[in-house]
Tab-separated table of C-alpha atoms and ligand atoms in Angstrom:
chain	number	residue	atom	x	y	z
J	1	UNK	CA	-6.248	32.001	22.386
J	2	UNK	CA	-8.328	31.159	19.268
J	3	UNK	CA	-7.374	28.614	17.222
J	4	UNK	CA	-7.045	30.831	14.435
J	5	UNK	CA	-4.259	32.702	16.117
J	6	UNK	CA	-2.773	29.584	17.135
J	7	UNK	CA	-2.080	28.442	13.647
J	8	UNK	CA	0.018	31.519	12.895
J	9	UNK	CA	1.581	31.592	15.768
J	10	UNK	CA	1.974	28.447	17.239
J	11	UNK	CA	3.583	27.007	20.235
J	12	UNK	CA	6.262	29.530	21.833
J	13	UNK	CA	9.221	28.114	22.372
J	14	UNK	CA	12.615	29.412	22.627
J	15	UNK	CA	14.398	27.361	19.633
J	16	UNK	CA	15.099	30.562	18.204
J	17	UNK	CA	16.170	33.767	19.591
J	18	UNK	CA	17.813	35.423	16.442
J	19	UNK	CA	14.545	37.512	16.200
J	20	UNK	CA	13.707	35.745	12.984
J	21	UNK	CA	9.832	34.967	12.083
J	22	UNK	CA	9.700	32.290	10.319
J	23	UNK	CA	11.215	29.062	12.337
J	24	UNK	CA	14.914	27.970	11.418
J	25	UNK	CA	15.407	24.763	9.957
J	26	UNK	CA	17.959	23.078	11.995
J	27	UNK	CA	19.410	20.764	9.617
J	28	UNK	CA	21.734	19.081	12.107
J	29	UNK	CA	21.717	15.256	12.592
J	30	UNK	CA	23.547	15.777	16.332
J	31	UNK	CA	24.311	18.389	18.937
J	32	UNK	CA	27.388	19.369	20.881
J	33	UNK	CA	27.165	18.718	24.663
J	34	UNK	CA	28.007	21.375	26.823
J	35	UNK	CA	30.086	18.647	29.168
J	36	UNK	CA	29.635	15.451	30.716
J	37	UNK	CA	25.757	15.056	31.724
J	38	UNK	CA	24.791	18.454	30.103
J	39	UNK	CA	22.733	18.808	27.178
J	40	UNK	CA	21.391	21.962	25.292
J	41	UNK	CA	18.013	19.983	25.689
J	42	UNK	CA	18.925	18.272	22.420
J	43	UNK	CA	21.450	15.332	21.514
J	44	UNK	CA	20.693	13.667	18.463
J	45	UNK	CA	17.477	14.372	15.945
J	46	UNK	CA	15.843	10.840	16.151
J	47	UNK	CA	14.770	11.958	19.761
J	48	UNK	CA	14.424	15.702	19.384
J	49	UNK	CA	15.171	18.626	16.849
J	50	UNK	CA	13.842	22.341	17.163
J	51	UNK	CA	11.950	22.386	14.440
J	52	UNK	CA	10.114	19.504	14.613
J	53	UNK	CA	9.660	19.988	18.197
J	54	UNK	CA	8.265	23.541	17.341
J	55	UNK	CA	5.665	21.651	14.960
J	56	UNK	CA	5.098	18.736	17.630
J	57	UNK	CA	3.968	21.300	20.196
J	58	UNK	CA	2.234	23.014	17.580
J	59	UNK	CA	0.153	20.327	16.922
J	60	UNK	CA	-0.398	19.523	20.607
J	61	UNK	CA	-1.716	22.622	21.048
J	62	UNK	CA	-4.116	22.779	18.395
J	63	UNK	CA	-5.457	19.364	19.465
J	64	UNK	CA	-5.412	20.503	23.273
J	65	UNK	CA	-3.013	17.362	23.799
J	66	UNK	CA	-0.127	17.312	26.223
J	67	UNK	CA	2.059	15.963	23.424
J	68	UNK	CA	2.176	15.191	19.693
J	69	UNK	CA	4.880	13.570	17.545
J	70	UNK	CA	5.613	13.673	14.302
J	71	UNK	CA	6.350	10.861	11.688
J	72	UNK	CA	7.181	10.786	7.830
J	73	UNK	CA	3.825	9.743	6.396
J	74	UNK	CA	0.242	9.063	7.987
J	75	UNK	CA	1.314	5.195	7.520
J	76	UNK	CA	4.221	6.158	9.901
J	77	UNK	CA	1.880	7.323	12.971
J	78	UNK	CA	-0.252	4.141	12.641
J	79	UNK	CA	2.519	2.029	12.602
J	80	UNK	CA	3.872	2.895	15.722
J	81	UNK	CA	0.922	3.174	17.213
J	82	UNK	CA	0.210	-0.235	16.566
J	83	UNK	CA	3.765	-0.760	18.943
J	84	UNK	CA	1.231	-0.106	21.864
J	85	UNK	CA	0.056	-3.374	21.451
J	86	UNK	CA	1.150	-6.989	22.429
J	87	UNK	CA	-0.253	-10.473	20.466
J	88	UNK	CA	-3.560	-11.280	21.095
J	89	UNK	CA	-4.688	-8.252	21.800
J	90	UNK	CA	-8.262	-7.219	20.163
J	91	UNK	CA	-8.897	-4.065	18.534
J	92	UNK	CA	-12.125	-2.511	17.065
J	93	UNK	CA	-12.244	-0.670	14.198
J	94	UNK	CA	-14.522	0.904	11.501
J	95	UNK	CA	-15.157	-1.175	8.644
J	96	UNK	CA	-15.029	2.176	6.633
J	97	UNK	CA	-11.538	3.267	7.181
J	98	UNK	CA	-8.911	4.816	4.642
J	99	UNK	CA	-8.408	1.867	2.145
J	100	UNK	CA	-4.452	1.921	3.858
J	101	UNK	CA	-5.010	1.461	7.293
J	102	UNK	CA	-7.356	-1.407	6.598
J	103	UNK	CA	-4.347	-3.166	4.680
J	104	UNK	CA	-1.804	-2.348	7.588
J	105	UNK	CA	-4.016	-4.129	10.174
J	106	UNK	CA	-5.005	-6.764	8.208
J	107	UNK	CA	-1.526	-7.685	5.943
J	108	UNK	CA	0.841	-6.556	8.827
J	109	UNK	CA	-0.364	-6.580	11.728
J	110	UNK	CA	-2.624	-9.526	12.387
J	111	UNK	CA	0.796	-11.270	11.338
J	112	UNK	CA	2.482	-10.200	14.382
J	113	UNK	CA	-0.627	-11.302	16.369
J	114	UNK	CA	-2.989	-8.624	16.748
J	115	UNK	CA	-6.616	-9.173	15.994
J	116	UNK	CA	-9.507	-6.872	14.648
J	117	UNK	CA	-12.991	-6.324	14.170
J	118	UNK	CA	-13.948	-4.023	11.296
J	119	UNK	CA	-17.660	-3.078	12.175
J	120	UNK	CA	-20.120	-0.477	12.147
J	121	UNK	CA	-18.588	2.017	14.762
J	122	UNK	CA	-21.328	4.692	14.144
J	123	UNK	CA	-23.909	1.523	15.186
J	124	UNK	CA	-22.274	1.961	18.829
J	125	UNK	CA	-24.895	-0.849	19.824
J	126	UNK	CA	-22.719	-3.104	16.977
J	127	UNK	CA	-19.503	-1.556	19.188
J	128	UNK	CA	-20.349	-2.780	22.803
J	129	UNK	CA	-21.098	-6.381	20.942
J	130	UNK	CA	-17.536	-6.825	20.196
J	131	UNK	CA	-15.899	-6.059	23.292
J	132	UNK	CA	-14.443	-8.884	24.710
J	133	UNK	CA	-11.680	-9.027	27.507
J	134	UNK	CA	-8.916	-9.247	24.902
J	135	UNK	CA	-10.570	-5.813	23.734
J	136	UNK	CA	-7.388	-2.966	23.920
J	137	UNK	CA	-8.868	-0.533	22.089
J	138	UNK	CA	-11.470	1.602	19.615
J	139	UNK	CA	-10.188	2.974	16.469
J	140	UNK	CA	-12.187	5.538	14.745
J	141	UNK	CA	-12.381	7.784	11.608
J	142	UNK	CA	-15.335	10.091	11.658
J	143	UNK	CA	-16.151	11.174	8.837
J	144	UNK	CA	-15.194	8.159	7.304
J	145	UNK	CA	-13.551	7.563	3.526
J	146	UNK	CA	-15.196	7.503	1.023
J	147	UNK	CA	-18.884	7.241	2.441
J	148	UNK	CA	-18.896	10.260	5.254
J	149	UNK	CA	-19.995	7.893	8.109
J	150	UNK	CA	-20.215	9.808	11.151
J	151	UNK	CA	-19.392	8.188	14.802
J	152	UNK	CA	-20.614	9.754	17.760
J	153	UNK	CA	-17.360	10.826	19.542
J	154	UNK	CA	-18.240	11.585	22.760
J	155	UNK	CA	-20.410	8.630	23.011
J	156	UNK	CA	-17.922	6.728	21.979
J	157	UNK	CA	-15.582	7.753	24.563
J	158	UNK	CA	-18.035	6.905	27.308
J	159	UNK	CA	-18.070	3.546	26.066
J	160	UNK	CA	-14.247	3.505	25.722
J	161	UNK	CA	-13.832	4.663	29.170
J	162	UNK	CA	-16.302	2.393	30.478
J	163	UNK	CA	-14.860	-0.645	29.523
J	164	UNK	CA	-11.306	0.287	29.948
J	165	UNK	CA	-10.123	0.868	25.961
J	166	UNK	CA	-8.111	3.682	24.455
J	167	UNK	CA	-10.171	5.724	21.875
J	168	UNK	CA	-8.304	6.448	18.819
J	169	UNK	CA	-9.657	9.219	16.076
J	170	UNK	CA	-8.263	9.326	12.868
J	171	UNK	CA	-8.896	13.424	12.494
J	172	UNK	CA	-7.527	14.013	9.151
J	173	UNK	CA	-10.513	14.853	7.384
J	174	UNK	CA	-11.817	17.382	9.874
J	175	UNK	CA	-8.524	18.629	11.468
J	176	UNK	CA	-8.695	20.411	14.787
J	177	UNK	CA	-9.850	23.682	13.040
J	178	UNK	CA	-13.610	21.496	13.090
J	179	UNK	CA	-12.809	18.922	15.292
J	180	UNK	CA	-10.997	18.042	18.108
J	181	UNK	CA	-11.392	14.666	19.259
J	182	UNK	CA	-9.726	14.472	22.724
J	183	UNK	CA	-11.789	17.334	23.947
J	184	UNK	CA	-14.720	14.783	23.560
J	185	UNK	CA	-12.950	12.220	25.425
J	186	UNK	CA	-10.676	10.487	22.408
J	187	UNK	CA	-7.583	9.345	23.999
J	188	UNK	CA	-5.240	9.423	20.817
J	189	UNK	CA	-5.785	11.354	17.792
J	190	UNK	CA	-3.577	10.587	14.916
J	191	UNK	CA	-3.259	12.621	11.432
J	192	UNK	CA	-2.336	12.313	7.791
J	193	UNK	CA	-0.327	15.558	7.760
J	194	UNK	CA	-0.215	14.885	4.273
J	195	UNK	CA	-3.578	16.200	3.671
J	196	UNK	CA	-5.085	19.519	5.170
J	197	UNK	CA	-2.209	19.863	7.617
J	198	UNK	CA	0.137	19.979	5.098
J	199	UNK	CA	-2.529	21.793	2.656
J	200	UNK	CA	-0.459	22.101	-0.398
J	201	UNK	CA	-0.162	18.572	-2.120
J	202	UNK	CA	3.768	19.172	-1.836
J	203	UNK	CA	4.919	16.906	1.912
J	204	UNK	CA	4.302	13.862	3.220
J	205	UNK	CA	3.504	13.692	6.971
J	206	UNK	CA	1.962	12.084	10.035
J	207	UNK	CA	0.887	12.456	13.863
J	208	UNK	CA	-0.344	11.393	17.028
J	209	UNK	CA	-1.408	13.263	19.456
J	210	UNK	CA	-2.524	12.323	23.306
J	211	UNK	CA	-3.547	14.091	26.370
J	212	UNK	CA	-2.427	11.109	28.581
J	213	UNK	CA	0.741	11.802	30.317
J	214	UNK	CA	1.303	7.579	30.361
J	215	UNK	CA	0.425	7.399	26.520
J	216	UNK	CA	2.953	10.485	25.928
J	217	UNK	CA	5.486	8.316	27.578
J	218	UNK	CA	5.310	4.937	25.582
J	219	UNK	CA	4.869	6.503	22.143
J	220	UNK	CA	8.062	8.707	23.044
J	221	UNK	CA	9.712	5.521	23.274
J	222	UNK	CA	8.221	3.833	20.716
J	223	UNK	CA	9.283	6.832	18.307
J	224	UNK	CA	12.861	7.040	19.221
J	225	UNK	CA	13.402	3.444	19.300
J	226	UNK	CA	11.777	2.658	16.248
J	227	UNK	CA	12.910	6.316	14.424
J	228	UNK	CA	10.432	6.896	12.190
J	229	UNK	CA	10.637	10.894	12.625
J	230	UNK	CA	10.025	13.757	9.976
J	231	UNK	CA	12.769	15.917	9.182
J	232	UNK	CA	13.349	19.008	9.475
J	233	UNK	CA	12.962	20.821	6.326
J	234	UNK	CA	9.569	18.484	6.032
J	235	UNK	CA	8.733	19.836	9.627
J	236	UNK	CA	9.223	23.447	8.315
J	237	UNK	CA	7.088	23.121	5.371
J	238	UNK	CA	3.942	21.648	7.687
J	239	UNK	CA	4.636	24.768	9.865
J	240	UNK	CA	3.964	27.397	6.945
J	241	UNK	CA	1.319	24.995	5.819
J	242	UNK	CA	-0.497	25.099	9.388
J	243	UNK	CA	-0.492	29.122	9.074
J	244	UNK	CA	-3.299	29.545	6.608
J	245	UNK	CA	-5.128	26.125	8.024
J	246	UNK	CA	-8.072	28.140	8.767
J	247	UNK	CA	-8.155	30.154	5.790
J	248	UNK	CA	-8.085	27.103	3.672
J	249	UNK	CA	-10.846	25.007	5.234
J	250	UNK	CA	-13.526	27.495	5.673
J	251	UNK	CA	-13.152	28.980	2.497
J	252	UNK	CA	-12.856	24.692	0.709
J	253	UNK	CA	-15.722	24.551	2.950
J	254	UNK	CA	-17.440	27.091	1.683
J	255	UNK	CA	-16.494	25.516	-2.349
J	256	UNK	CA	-17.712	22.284	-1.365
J	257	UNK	CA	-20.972	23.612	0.166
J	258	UNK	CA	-21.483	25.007	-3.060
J	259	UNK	CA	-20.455	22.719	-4.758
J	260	UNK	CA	-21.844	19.373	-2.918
J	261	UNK	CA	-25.863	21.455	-3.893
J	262	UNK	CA	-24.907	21.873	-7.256
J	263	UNK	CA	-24.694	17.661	-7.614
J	264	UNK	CA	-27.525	17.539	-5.988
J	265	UNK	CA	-29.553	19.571	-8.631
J	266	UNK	CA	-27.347	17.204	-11.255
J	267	UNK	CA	-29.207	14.048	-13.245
J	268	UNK	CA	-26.719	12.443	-13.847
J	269	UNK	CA	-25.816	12.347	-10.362
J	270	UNK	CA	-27.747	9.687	-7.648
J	271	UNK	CA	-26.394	10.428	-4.994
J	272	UNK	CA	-24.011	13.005	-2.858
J	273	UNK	CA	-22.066	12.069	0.331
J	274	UNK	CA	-21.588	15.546	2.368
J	275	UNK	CA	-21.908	16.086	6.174
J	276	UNK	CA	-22.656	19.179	5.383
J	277	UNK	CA	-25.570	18.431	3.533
J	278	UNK	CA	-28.648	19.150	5.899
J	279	UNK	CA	-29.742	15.542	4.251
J	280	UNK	CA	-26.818	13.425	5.663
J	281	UNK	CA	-28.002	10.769	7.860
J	282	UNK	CA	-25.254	12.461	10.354
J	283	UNK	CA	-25.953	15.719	10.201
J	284	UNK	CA	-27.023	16.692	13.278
J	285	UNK	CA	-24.136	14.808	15.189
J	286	UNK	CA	-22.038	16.103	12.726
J	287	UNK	CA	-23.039	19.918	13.819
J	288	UNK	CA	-23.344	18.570	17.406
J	289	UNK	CA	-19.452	17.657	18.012
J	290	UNK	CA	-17.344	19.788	15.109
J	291	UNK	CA	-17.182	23.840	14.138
J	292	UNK	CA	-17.529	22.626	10.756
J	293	UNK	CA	-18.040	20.223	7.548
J	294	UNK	CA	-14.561	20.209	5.993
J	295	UNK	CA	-14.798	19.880	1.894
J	296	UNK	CA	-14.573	15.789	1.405
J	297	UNK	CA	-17.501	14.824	-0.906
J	298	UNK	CA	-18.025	11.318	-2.884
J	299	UNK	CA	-20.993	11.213	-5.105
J	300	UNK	CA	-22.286	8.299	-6.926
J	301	UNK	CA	-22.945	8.713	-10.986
J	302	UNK	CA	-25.804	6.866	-13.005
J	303	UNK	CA	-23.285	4.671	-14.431
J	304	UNK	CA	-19.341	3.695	-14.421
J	305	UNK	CA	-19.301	4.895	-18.307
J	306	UNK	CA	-20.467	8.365	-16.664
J	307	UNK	CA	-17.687	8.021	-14.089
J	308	UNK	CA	-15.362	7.027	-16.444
J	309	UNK	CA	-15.966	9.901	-18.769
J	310	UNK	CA	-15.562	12.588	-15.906
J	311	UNK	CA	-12.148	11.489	-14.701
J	312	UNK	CA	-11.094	11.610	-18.268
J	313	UNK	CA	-12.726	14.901	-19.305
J	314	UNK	CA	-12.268	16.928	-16.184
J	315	UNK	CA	-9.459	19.987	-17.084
J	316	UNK	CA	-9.086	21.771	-13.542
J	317	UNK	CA	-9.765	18.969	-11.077
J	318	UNK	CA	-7.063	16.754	-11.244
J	319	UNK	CA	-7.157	12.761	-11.218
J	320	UNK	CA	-5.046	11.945	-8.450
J	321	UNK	CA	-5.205	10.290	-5.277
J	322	UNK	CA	-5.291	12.375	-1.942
J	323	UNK	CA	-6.876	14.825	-0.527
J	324	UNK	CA	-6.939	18.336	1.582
J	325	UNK	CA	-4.684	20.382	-0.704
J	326	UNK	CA	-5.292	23.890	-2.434
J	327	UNK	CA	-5.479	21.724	-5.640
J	328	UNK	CA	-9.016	20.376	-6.184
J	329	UNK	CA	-8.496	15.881	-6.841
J	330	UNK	CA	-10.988	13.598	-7.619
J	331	UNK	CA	-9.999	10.243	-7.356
J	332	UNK	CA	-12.010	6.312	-8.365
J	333	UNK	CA	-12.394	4.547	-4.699
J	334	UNK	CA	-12.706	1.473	-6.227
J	335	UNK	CA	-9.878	1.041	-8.010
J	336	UNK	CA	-7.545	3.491	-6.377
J	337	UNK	CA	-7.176	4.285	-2.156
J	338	UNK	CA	-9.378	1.093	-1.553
J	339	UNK	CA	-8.500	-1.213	-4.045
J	340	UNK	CA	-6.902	-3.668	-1.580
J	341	UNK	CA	-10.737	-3.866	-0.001
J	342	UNK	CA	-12.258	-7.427	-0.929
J	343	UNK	CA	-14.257	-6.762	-3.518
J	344	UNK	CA	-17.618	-8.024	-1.515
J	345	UNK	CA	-16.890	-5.528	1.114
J	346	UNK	CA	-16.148	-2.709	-1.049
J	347	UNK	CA	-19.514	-2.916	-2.801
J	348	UNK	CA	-21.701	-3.840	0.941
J	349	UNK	CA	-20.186	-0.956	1.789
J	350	UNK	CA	-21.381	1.537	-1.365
J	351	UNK	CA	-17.667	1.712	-2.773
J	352	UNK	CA	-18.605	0.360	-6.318
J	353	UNK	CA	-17.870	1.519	-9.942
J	354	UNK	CA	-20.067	5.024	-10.031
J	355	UNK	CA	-18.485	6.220	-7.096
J	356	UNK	CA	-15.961	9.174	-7.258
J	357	UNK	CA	-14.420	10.839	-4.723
J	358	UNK	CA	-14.399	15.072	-4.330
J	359	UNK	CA	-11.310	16.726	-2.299
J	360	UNK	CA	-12.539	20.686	-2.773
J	361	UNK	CA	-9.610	22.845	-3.223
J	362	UNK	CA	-8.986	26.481	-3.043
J	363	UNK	CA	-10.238	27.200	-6.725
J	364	UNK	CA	-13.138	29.743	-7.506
J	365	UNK	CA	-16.244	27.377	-7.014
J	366	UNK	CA	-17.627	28.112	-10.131
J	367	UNK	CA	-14.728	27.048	-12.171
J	368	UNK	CA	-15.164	23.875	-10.543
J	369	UNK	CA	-18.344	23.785	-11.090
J	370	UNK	CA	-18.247	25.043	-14.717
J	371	UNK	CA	-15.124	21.940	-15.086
J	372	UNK	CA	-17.929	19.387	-13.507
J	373	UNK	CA	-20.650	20.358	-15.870
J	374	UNK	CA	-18.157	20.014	-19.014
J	375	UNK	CA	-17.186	16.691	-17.956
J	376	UNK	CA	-20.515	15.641	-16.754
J	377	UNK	CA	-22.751	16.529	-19.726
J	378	UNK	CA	-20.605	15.441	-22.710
J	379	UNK	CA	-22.907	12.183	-24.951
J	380	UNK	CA	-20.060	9.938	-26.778
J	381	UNK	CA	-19.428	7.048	-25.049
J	382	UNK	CA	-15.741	5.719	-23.513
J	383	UNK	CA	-14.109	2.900	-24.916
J	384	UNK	CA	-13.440	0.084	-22.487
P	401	PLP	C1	-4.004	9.598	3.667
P	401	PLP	C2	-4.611	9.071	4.891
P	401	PLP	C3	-3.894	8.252	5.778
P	401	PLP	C4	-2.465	7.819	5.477
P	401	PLP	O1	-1.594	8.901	5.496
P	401	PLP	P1	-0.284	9.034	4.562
P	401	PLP	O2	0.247	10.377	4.930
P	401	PLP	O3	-0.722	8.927	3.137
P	401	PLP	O4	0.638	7.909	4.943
P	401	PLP	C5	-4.524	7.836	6.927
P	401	PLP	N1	-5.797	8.190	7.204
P	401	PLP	C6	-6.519	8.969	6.373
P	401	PLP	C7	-7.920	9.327	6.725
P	401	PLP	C8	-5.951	9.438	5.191
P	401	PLP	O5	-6.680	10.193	4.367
């Protein structure tokens, strides 16, 4: 069935067999037991609930994983995940990732005794360098935020599998509509559902997703023991969102193609950070493992009074952190989703004052681009 299709109509399941079309909520903390040793297939909503479960196998299915769970927040997935591993285990991860995760492993998580290497992962030369027998693990984003690195998926998975080490994609920029990690080889995929998922700016939401029956098992226990679970009426909401997933991105897509050549034409603009852009160092990996480009752009400005003045003049595009909803955002890397960064690292790594970040929403492309060349071309200077 086409992916497309799948969206709409999801995993079947029998949760519900009033006929109705859209999925119940079943706002019920616990469920009656038919006797001693008997169970509906549902006892209390830490470990299961229909409509989350509906979701879950939703998800599953549009990843081509076995099983997917589903937390409260992105945060949430990578948390637990993190359960998988004991102290002194060694994990390596892009040195590019969301400006969150970064703070999780280094602020949380190297506190309980886990250790990192934040590298190059689209250098996979840079990658086999770091393995060492503590190694556990690879943990990727691809494309990564804010600077659209690219990682070689499949190659990576080769390598993974190679030396023993679980592959782990952050997909949330690309979603399974463009990419889908485990068919590559990935061995967890994990999700802000907040973003495209989601699609509307309006829920919070996470997930990971596996095709490893083993995996399935200790992150099942991980989740109910830990109970970090989204609710139902959340679970409901990412359901309706998931319908028009493929809508949304190709036309966004479509927007930020558009849009992402219009900077290019722009002065005041040095440089533009699209995958989709036949001129992105990844491009042809990029076409090579995904159906598509997704509608994430950064682009850097001559100066930070010119990026000042946008996020303050802009009308339509909204100021505000995230990313993936109908609502276009632009948001300031370096002093928003990676301010926790060291400063050193944020500017090695081309997240410095001129940089903004694009999330391409639903709007008519030439409103945005009409609210761009407002904010863009205005002379009197900002006040600092
Ligand atoms: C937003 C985001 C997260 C964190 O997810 P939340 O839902 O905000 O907790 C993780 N990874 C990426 C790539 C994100 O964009």
């Amino acid at each position: 069935m086409d992916i497309t299709t799948l969206c709409i109509h999801g995993a079947k399941n029998n949760t519900h067999n009033t006929g109705a079309v859209s999925v119940p909520i079943y706002q019920s903390a616990t469920f009656a037991h038919l006797g001693v040793g008997k169970s509906t297939g549902y006892d209390y909503s830490r470990v299961q609930n229909p409509t989350r479960e509906y979701l879950e196998q939703t998800i599953a299915a549009l990843e081509n994983g076995i099983d997917a769970l589903a937390f409260p927040t992105g945060m949430a997935a990578i948390t637990a995940l993190m359960e998988l591993f004991s102290i002194g285990d060694h994990i390596i991860v892009s040195d590019d990732l969301y400006g969150g995760t970064l703070r999780l492993f280094e602020n949380i998580n190297k506190k309980n005794g886990l250790k990192f290497s934040a590298i190059d992962t689209s250098n996979i030369e840079e990658v086999k360098k770091h393995i060492n027998p503590e190694t556990k693990a690879i943990y990727i984003e691809t494309p990564t935020n804010p600077t659209m690195v690219v990682t070689d998926i499949a190659a990576m998975a080769e390598l993974a599998k190679a030396n023993n080490l679980i592959l782990i994609v952050d997909n949330t920029f690309l979603t399974p509509y463009y990419q889908q990690p485990l068919n590559l080889g990935a061995d967890i995929v994990l999700h802000s559902g907040t973003k495209y998922l989601c699609g509307h700016n309006d829920t919070l939401a996470g997930f990971l997703v596996t095709n490893s029956k083993e995996l399935s098992e200790k992150l099942r226990y991980i989740y109910k023991t830990t109970g970090s679970c989204l609710s139902p009426f959340d679970s409901w909401l990412l359901i309706r969102g998931i319908k028009t997933l493929a809508v949304r991105m190709d036309k966004q897509q479509e927007n930020a193609m558009k849009i992402a050549g219009w900077l290019t034409t722009q002065e005041k603009v040095k440089k533009v950070y699209y995958i989709g852009l036949p001129t992105h160092k990844d491009y042809e990996v990029s076409k090579r493992q995904g159906k598509g480009f997704g509608s994430m752009i950064s682009f850097e400005v001559d100066t930070e009074e010119t990026a000042r003045n946008l996020l303050e003049r802009l009308n339509l595009i909204l100021f505000a952190e995230s990313l993936g909803g109908v609502e276009s955002l632009i948001t300031y890397p370096i002093y928003q989703t990676h301010a926790d960064i060291p400063l050193e690292d944020r500017l090695a790594r081309g997240i410095n004052e001129k940089l903004l970040r694009l999330s391409v929403g639903l709007e008519n492309a030439d409103d945005l681009i009409t609210d761009l060349a407002q904010a863009l071309s205005k002379e009197e200077s900002y006040e600092i």
